[in-house]
């Protein structure tokens, strides 16, 4: 294929920037550094056992990250790749990562910039040892003005901005092909890594998620811990043609949120990792700043929706760097339905009770 046929990521970013004559190019350079980290991770993942990449981190006994989860070797390697690709360029005021308890300070020998990068360097890492797709997911925020002006060390609080303030979000998916999916607030574009050139090429411009779907994704082993609105939604999907929905649904669960997000971007669907009663200290499984927010921005930029079930994800004000939250995202009409079920009274399932029926007093 002639080189000119598809834009590279670099060409795409330069052409986008021409729309903003005042832009310094800093932002594009940052995205390209993130893309470089993703390419490095893609190679490490591809070598698998041949590169000694599988298994847990730590010589004797597994090491545990701030989430209380076992760190895989590749979690740590991927985190290091994100850091070394991004700490030197002068674009960042600091970073936050699933794999680091505290915010990462840009080392003294490098200049500090105006952006914050927060990421999950390897999402779905329990899939690594079984050769199933994994990904990286990231969010870019503007650093608070006093950080930019003073160049001071960053604090966790500097990341406490609602998702609506993200400047960019994206993920890389290490599957049969490596893809980079990116939004800079002007739609969602996806690039496939050309392994011959080592370049991401634009293959899926301006992705739009279908508003309706017949496919849902949830870890059903948690069903006894679900709240009533989630139970109701899933029960109705399972009832299929014979139930309230009047159509059959299909189900998927990859245990790699990035891979599920990608499937949903490509063909619609809905993903739920809702708040449940499994562990009262954990209000949800997934992390707000580097999982829910970036996937939420991508969904909304593609015409989908992301929610806690109770409120739009993009409006949630974070209160800690590693905060967990209930997450529902995907096809707009399904997410809105799940939000509606959360607003409706609990006994809604009991259609026999006229107080809670479709036209009852208790409906919004
Ligand atoms: P991570 O590997 O970064 O900890 O994230 C895994 C996440 C997410 O990708 C996936 O949807 C979910 O955890 C799977 O959870 P279960 O094991 O409960 O299914
Ligand atoms: Mn993750
Ligand atoms: Mn991870």
PDB file of N, CA and C and ligand atoms in Angstrom, residues 69 98-99 120-125 135 137 256-258 285-287 290-291, ligand 2:
ATOM      1  N   UNK A  69      -3.727  -5.566  44.861  1.00  0.00           N
ATOM      2  CA  UNK A  69      -3.762  -6.602  43.832  1.00  0.00           C
ATOM      3  C   UNK A  69      -2.345  -7.039  43.498  1.00  0.00           C
ATOM      4  N   UNK A  98      -1.983   3.492  38.161  1.00  0.00           N
ATOM      5  CA  UNK A  98      -2.522   2.412  38.974  1.00  0.00           C
ATOM      6  C   UNK A  98      -1.423   1.739  39.787  1.00  0.00           C
ATOM      7  N   UNK A  99      -0.235   1.667  39.213  1.00  0.00           N
ATOM      8  CA  UNK A  99       0.841   0.899  39.843  1.00  0.00           C
ATOM      9  C   UNK A  99       1.709   1.716  40.787  1.00  0.00           C
ATOM     10  N   UNK A 120      -3.574   3.609  33.499  1.00  0.00           N
ATOM     11  CA  UNK A 120      -3.482   2.206  33.901  1.00  0.00           C
ATOM     12  C   UNK A 120      -2.583   1.580  32.842  1.00  0.00           C
ATOM     13  N   UNK A 121      -1.321   1.292  33.212  1.00  0.00           N
ATOM     14  CA  UNK A 121      -0.371   0.889  32.160  1.00  0.00           C
ATOM     15  C   UNK A 121      -0.716  -0.440  31.515  1.00  0.00           C
ATOM     16  N   UNK A 122      -1.330  -1.345  32.288  1.00  0.00           N
ATOM     17  CA  UNK A 122      -1.733  -2.627  31.713  1.00  0.00           C
ATOM     18  C   UNK A 122      -3.068  -3.017  32.328  1.00  0.00           C
ATOM     19  N   UNK A 123      -4.099  -2.887  31.525  1.00  0.00           N
ATOM     20  CA  UNK A 123      -5.451  -3.205  31.985  1.00  0.00           C
ATOM     21  C   UNK A 123      -5.802  -4.625  31.567  1.00  0.00           C
ATOM     22  N   UNK A 124      -6.393  -5.353  32.506  1.00  0.00           N
ATOM     23  CA  UNK A 124      -6.766  -6.741  32.198  1.00  0.00           C
ATOM     24  C   UNK A 124      -5.583  -7.671  32.382  1.00  0.00           C
ATOM     25  N   UNK A 125      -4.660  -7.303  33.268  1.00  0.00           N
ATOM     26  CA  UNK A 125      -3.394  -8.045  33.299  1.00  0.00           C
ATOM     27  C   UNK A 125      -3.545  -9.486  33.782  1.00  0.00           C
ATOM     28  N   UNK A 135      -4.654  -4.181  27.539  1.00  0.00           N
ATOM     29  CA  UNK A 135      -4.531  -2.832  26.983  1.00  0.00           C
ATOM     30  C   UNK A 135      -3.856  -1.883  27.945  1.00  0.00           C
ATOM     31  N   UNK A 137      -4.589   2.295  29.278  1.00  0.00           N
ATOM     32  CA  UNK A 137      -5.596   3.363  29.145  1.00  0.00           C
ATOM     33  C   UNK A 137      -5.116   4.595  29.885  1.00  0.00           C
ATOM     34  N   UNK A 256     -11.144  -7.686  30.558  1.00  0.00           N
ATOM     35  CA  UNK A 256     -10.202  -6.653  30.128  1.00  0.00           C
ATOM     36  C   UNK A 256     -11.077  -5.477  29.708  1.00  0.00           C
ATOM     37  N   UNK A 257     -11.206  -4.476  30.566  1.00  0.00           N
ATOM     38  CA  UNK A 257     -12.153  -3.398  30.247  1.00  0.00           C
ATOM     39  C   UNK A 257     -11.833  -2.737  28.909  1.00  0.00           C
ATOM     40  N   UNK A 258     -10.530  -2.591  28.618  1.00  0.00           N
ATOM     41  CA  UNK A 258     -10.149  -1.947  27.362  1.00  0.00           C
ATOM     42  C   UNK A 258     -10.655  -2.760  26.170  1.00  0.00           C
ATOM     43  N   UNK A 285     -15.472  -1.619  41.340  1.00  0.00           N
ATOM     44  CA  UNK A 285     -14.224  -2.343  41.130  1.00  0.00           C
ATOM     45  C   UNK A 285     -13.208  -1.473  40.381  1.00  0.00           C
ATOM     46  N   UNK A 286     -13.711  -0.710  39.419  1.00  0.00           N
ATOM     47  CA  UNK A 286     -12.801  -0.017  38.511  1.00  0.00           C
ATOM     48  C   UNK A 286     -12.487   1.386  39.030  1.00  0.00           C
ATOM     49  N   UNK A 287     -11.415   1.944  38.515  1.00  0.00           N
ATOM     50  CA  UNK A 287     -10.865   3.168  39.073  1.00  0.00           C
ATOM     51  C   UNK A 287     -11.323   4.386  38.271  1.00  0.00           C
ATOM     52  N   UNK A 290      -8.308   6.673  36.065  1.00  0.00           N
ATOM     53  CA  UNK A 290      -7.572   6.125  34.922  1.00  0.00           C
ATOM     54  C   UNK A 290      -8.279   4.951  34.249  1.00  0.00           C
ATOM     55  N   UNK A 291      -9.513   4.668  34.624  1.00  0.00           N
ATOM     56  CA  UNK A 291     -10.305   3.689  33.870  1.00  0.00           C
ATOM     57  C   UNK A 291     -11.648   4.322  33.476  1.00  0.00           C
TER      58      UNK A 291
HETATM   59 MN1  LIG B   2      -7.330  -1.902  34.803  1.00  0.00          MN
END
